[in-house]
Amino acid sequence: MIFLVKYSRIIREKIEAERIEFVKMNEEKEIQKQKEYIEKVKKLNKEKNSDDNYFVAFSGQDVNLSNKKFNGSDVTACFGGIKLDLREAIIEKDIVINASSIFGGINILVPEDVNVIVKSTSIFGGVTKKKENTNSKKNIYINAMCMFGGVDI
């Protein structure tokens, strides 16, 4: 009987050690993925066209970029709303959209043939991603900051 108790304790300790090692490995992978994401977004921010930035305060704006080349944008809604329609936009490569919503809302409509990757910081607000990713080689990276507001994709 004592043998079984000792043996079961050894097995539990071994399982716990393996679980801790597994968690550490996954944490390291997640940290590496975060670093890769940050580097990719920094590069894309340098490449985007600064003319495609949109800001609203106490109002609304509909932006339709049909048949226009789009390289990314900064979108800010403060006590207002922006609808950014990219469904017919020409997106040739990976892009980044930096979205800030403060007591407002941003609605981003994306084409079917892109993947959407979202990272957000939200305080009494949030981001809703309704689009499912495809096997596309083009990605839209969305960095969102929501304070009492939201971003819908």
PDB file of C-alpha atoms in Angstrom:
ATOM      1  CA  MET A   1       0.000   0.000   0.000  1.00  0.00           C
ATOM      2  CA  ILE A   2       2.807   2.427   0.913  1.00  0.00           C
ATOM      3  CA  PHE A   3       4.425   1.593  -2.392  1.00  0.00           C
ATOM      4  CA  LEU A   4       1.260   2.627  -4.298  1.00  0.00           C
ATOM      5  CA  VAL A   5       1.009   5.925  -2.416  1.00  0.00           C
ATOM      6  CA  LYS A   6       4.667   6.741  -3.108  1.00  0.00           C
ATOM      7  CA  TYR A   7       4.365   5.680  -6.745  1.00  0.00           C
ATOM      8  CA  SER A   8       1.225   7.747  -7.328  1.00  0.00           C
ATOM      9  CA  ARG A   9       2.894  10.785  -5.740  1.00  0.00           C
ATOM     10  CA  ILE A  10       5.909  10.380  -8.046  1.00  0.00           C
ATOM     11  CA  ILE A  11       3.616  10.108 -11.074  1.00  0.00           C
ATOM     12  CA  ARG A  12       1.681  13.247 -10.010  1.00  0.00           C
ATOM     13  CA  GLU A  13       4.937  15.180  -9.589  1.00  0.00           C
ATOM     14  CA  LYS A  14       6.155  14.027 -12.998  1.00  0.00           C
ATOM     15  CA  ILE A  15       2.867  15.001 -14.655  1.00  0.00           C
ATOM     16  CA  GLU A  16       2.977  18.427 -12.960  1.00  0.00           C
ATOM     17  CA  ALA A  17       6.579  18.981 -14.098  1.00  0.00           C
ATOM     18  CA  GLU A  18       5.631  18.069 -17.683  1.00  0.00           C
ATOM     19  CA  ARG A  19       2.595  20.392 -17.516  1.00  0.00           C
ATOM     20  CA  ILE A  20       4.782  23.270 -16.300  1.00  0.00           C
ATOM     21  CA  GLU A  21       7.266  22.605 -19.114  1.00  0.00           C
ATOM     22  CA  PHE A  22       4.404  22.534 -21.647  1.00  0.00           C
ATOM     23  CA  VAL A  23       3.050  25.865 -20.361  1.00  0.00           C
ATOM     24  CA  LYS A  24       6.511  27.466 -20.534  1.00  0.00           C
ATOM     25  CA  MET A  25       6.958  26.223 -24.097  1.00  0.00           C
ATOM     26  CA  ASN A  26       3.582  27.669 -25.141  1.00  0.00           C
ATOM     27  CA  GLU A  27       4.367  30.984 -23.434  1.00  0.00           C
ATOM     28  CA  GLU A  28       7.647  31.230 -25.343  1.00  0.00           C
ATOM     29  CA  LYS A  29       5.836  30.497 -28.627  1.00  0.00           C
ATOM     30  CA  GLU A  30       3.221  33.151 -27.843  1.00  0.00           C
ATOM     31  CA  ILE A  31       5.912  35.718 -27.008  1.00  0.00           C
ATOM     32  CA  GLN A  32       7.641  34.934 -30.307  1.00  0.00           C
ATOM     33  CA  LYS A  33       4.352  35.338 -32.215  1.00  0.00           C
ATOM     34  CA  GLN A  34       3.782  38.708 -30.499  1.00  0.00           C
ATOM     35  CA  LYS A  35       7.268  39.887 -31.474  1.00  0.00           C
ATOM     36  CA  GLU A  36       6.722  38.826 -35.094  1.00  0.00           C
ATOM     37  CA  TYR A  37       3.371  40.644 -35.155  1.00  0.00           C
ATOM     38  CA  ILE A  38       4.882  43.849 -33.765  1.00  0.00           C
ATOM     39  CA  GLU A  39       7.730  43.799 -36.298  1.00  0.00           C
ATOM     40  CA  LYS A  40       5.331  43.151 -39.195  1.00  0.00           C
ATOM     41  CA  VAL A  41       3.024  46.012 -38.139  1.00  0.00           C
ATOM     42  CA  LYS A  42       5.958  48.424 -37.694  1.00  0.00           C
ATOM     43  CA  LYS A  43       7.095  47.643 -41.228  1.00  0.00           C
ATOM     44  CA  LEU A  44       3.580  48.072 -42.648  1.00  0.00           C
ATOM     45  CA  ASN A  45       3.105  51.383 -40.800  1.00  0.00           C
ATOM     46  CA  LYS A  46       6.217  52.733 -42.527  1.00  0.00           C
ATOM     47  CA  GLU A  47       4.882  51.664 -45.941  1.00  0.00           C
ATOM     48  CA  LYS A  48       1.352  53.073 -45.679  1.00  0.00           C
ATOM     49  CA  ASN A  49       0.259  56.254 -47.417  1.00  0.00           C
ATOM     50  CA  SER A  50      -0.263  59.085 -44.938  1.00  0.00           C
ATOM     51  CA  ASP A  51      -2.916  60.645 -47.232  1.00  0.00           C
ATOM     52  CA  ASP A  52      -5.401  57.895 -46.337  1.00  0.00           C
ATOM     53  CA  ASN A  53      -6.053  58.989 -42.751  1.00  0.00           C
ATOM     54  CA  TYR A  54      -9.551  59.720 -41.503  1.00  0.00           C
ATOM     55  CA  PHE A  55     -10.706  61.600 -38.399  1.00  0.00           C
ATOM     56  CA  VAL A  56     -14.161  62.583 -37.175  1.00  0.00           C
ATOM     57  CA  ALA A  57     -15.259  64.490 -34.092  1.00  0.00           C
ATOM     58  CA  PHE A  58     -18.905  64.972 -33.183  1.00  0.00           C
ATOM     59  CA  SER A  59     -19.938  63.878 -36.684  1.00  0.00           C
ATOM     60  CA  GLY A  60     -19.957  60.972 -39.106  1.00  0.00           C
ATOM     61  CA  GLN A  61     -18.185  60.032 -42.303  1.00  0.00           C
ATOM     62  CA  ASP A  62     -18.669  57.338 -44.950  1.00  0.00           C
ATOM     63  CA  VAL A  63     -15.463  56.465 -46.792  1.00  0.00           C
ATOM     64  CA  ASN A  64     -15.840  54.302 -49.890  1.00  0.00           C
ATOM     65  CA  LEU A  65     -12.588  53.294 -51.565  1.00  0.00           C
ATOM     66  CA  SER A  66     -14.044  51.434 -54.547  1.00  0.00           C
ATOM     67  CA  ASN A  67     -11.449  50.789 -57.255  1.00  0.00           C
ATOM     68  CA  LYS A  68      -8.775  52.765 -55.391  1.00  0.00           C
ATOM     69  CA  LYS A  69      -5.413  51.402 -54.293  1.00  0.00           C
ATOM     70  CA  PHE A  70      -5.316  51.120 -50.506  1.00  0.00           C
ATOM     71  CA  ASN A  71      -2.073  50.792 -48.511  1.00  0.00           C
ATOM     72  CA  GLY A  72      -3.385  51.210 -44.976  1.00  0.00           C
ATOM     73  CA  SER A  73      -4.714  54.006 -42.846  1.00  0.00           C
ATOM     74  CA  ASP A  74      -5.172  55.659 -39.472  1.00  0.00           C
ATOM     75  CA  VAL A  75      -8.849  55.947 -38.576  1.00  0.00           C
ATOM     76  CA  THR A  76     -10.006  57.938 -35.529  1.00  0.00           C
ATOM     77  CA  ALA A  77     -13.574  58.493 -34.336  1.00  0.00           C
ATOM     78  CA  CYS A  78     -14.126  60.780 -31.356  1.00  0.00           C
ATOM     79  CA  PHE A  79     -17.779  61.236 -30.364  1.00  0.00           C
ATOM     80  CA  GLY A  80     -18.736  60.217 -33.891  1.00  0.00           C
ATOM     81  CA  GLY A  81     -18.583  57.424 -36.399  1.00  0.00           C
ATOM     82  CA  ILE A  82     -16.685  56.318 -39.490  1.00  0.00           C
ATOM     83  CA  LYS A  83     -17.700  53.689 -42.018  1.00  0.00           C
ATOM     84  CA  LEU A  84     -14.648  52.549 -44.014  1.00  0.00           C
ATOM     85  CA  ASP A  85     -15.730  50.455 -47.001  1.00  0.00           C
ATOM     86  CA  LEU A  86     -12.842  48.461 -48.471  1.00  0.00           C
ATOM     87  CA  ARG A  87     -14.913  45.759 -50.204  1.00  0.00           C
ATOM     88  CA  GLU A  88     -14.031  47.025 -53.699  1.00  0.00           C
ATOM     89  CA  ALA A  89     -10.660  48.576 -52.822  1.00  0.00           C
ATOM     90  CA  ILE A  90      -7.489  47.377 -54.511  1.00  0.00           C
ATOM     91  CA  ILE A  91      -5.372  45.698 -51.848  1.00  0.00           C
ATOM     92  CA  GLU A  92      -2.205  44.273 -53.357  1.00  0.00           C
ATOM     93  CA  LYS A  93      -0.279  43.275 -50.239  1.00  0.00           C
ATOM     94  CA  ASP A  94      -0.499  43.138 -46.444  1.00  0.00           C
ATOM     95  CA  ILE A  95      -1.729  46.393 -44.891  1.00  0.00           C
ATOM     96  CA  VAL A  96      -2.311  47.848 -41.444  1.00  0.00           C
ATOM     97  CA  ILE A  97      -5.228  49.927 -40.171  1.00  0.00           C
ATOM     98  CA  ASN A  98      -4.732  51.764 -36.877  1.00  0.00           C
ATOM     99  CA  ALA A  99      -8.224  52.375 -35.494  1.00  0.00           C
ATOM    100  CA  SER A 100      -8.935  54.581 -32.461  1.00  0.00           C
ATOM    101  CA  SER A 101     -12.471  54.904 -31.179  1.00  0.00           C
ATOM    102  CA  ILE A 102     -13.153  57.269 -28.266  1.00  0.00           C
ATOM    103  CA  PHE A 103     -16.842  57.530 -27.399  1.00  0.00           C
ATOM    104  CA  GLY A 104     -17.501  56.644 -31.040  1.00  0.00           C
ATOM    105  CA  GLY A 105     -17.636  53.834 -33.522  1.00  0.00           C
ATOM    106  CA  ILE A 106     -15.738  52.576 -36.531  1.00  0.00           C
ATOM    107  CA  ASN A 107     -17.208  50.133 -39.015  1.00  0.00           C
ATOM    108  CA  ILE A 108     -14.690  48.523 -41.398  1.00  0.00           C
ATOM    109  CA  LEU A 109     -16.045  46.522 -44.336  1.00  0.00           C
ATOM    110  CA  VAL A 110     -13.363  44.265 -45.815  1.00  0.00           C
ATOM    111  CA  PRO A 111     -13.131  42.218 -49.025  1.00  0.00           C
ATOM    112  CA  GLU A 112     -13.841  38.493 -48.939  1.00  0.00           C
ATOM    113  CA  ASP A 113     -10.365  37.552 -50.172  1.00  0.00           C
ATOM    114  CA  VAL A 114      -8.322  38.829 -47.201  1.00  0.00           C
ATOM    115  CA  ASN A 115      -7.458  37.614 -43.738  1.00  0.00           C
ATOM    116  CA  VAL A 116      -8.089  39.938 -40.807  1.00  0.00           C
ATOM    117  CA  ILE A 117      -5.761  39.903 -37.794  1.00  0.00           C
ATOM    118  CA  VAL A 118      -6.895  42.019 -34.849  1.00  0.00           C
ATOM    119  CA  LYS A 119      -5.021  43.276 -31.795  1.00  0.00           C
ATOM    120  CA  SER A 120      -6.863  45.627 -29.500  1.00  0.00           C
ATOM    121  CA  THR A 121      -6.707  47.549 -26.266  1.00  0.00           C
ATOM    122  CA  SER A 122     -10.176  48.277 -24.967  1.00  0.00           C
ATOM    123  CA  ILE A 123     -11.486  50.190 -21.970  1.00  0.00           C
ATOM    124  CA  PHE A 124     -15.281  49.988 -21.699  1.00  0.00           C
ATOM    125  CA  GLY A 125     -15.454  49.181 -25.409  1.00  0.00           C
ATOM    126  CA  GLY A 126     -14.387  46.501 -27.807  1.00  0.00           C
ATOM    127  CA  VAL A 127     -13.753  45.063 -31.232  1.00  0.00           C
ATOM    128  CA  THR A 128     -16.105  42.715 -33.058  1.00  0.00           C
ATOM    129  CA  LYS A 129     -14.654  40.670 -35.902  1.00  0.00           C
ATOM    130  CA  LYS A 130     -17.467  39.130 -37.939  1.00  0.00           C
ATOM    131  CA  LYS A 131     -15.347  38.122 -40.927  1.00  0.00           C
ATOM    132  CA  GLU A 132     -13.939  34.632 -41.076  1.00  0.00           C
ATOM    133  CA  ASN A 133     -10.394  34.253 -42.369  1.00  0.00           C
ATOM    134  CA  THR A 134      -9.716  32.530 -45.675  1.00  0.00           C
ATOM    135  CA  ASN A 135      -6.609  30.968 -47.120  1.00  0.00           C
ATOM    136  CA  SER A 136      -5.647  34.294 -48.677  1.00  0.00           C
ATOM    137  CA  LYS A 137      -2.076  35.510 -48.835  1.00  0.00           C
ATOM    138  CA  LYS A 138      -3.196  39.100 -48.171  1.00  0.00           C
ATOM    139  CA  ASN A 139      -3.669  40.201 -44.561  1.00  0.00           C
ATOM    140  CA  ILE A 140      -5.244  43.256 -43.006  1.00  0.00           C
ATOM    141  CA  TYR A 141      -3.723  43.926 -39.591  1.00  0.00           C
ATOM    142  CA  ILE A 142      -6.033  45.997 -37.417  1.00  0.00           C
ATOM    143  CA  ASN A 143      -4.590  47.677 -34.331  1.00  0.00           C
ATOM    144  CA  ALA A 144      -7.527  49.003 -32.368  1.00  0.00           C
ATOM    145  CA  MET A 145      -7.801  51.209 -29.313  1.00  0.00           C
ATOM    146  CA  CYS A 146     -11.329  51.571 -27.983  1.00  0.00           C
ATOM    147  CA  MET A 147     -12.296  53.763 -25.062  1.00  0.00           C
ATOM    148  CA  PHE A 148     -16.048  53.822 -24.479  1.00  0.00           C
ATOM    149  CA  GLY A 149     -16.401  52.982 -28.180  1.00  0.00           C
ATOM    150  CA  GLY A 150     -16.067  50.159 -30.617  1.00  0.00           C
ATOM    151  CA  VAL A 151     -14.762  48.822 -33.898  1.00  0.00           C
ATOM    152  CA  ASP A 152     -16.789  46.407 -36.050  1.00  0.00           C
ATOM    153  CA  ILE A 153     -15.171  44.432 -38.855  1.00  0.00           C
TER     154      ILE A 153
END
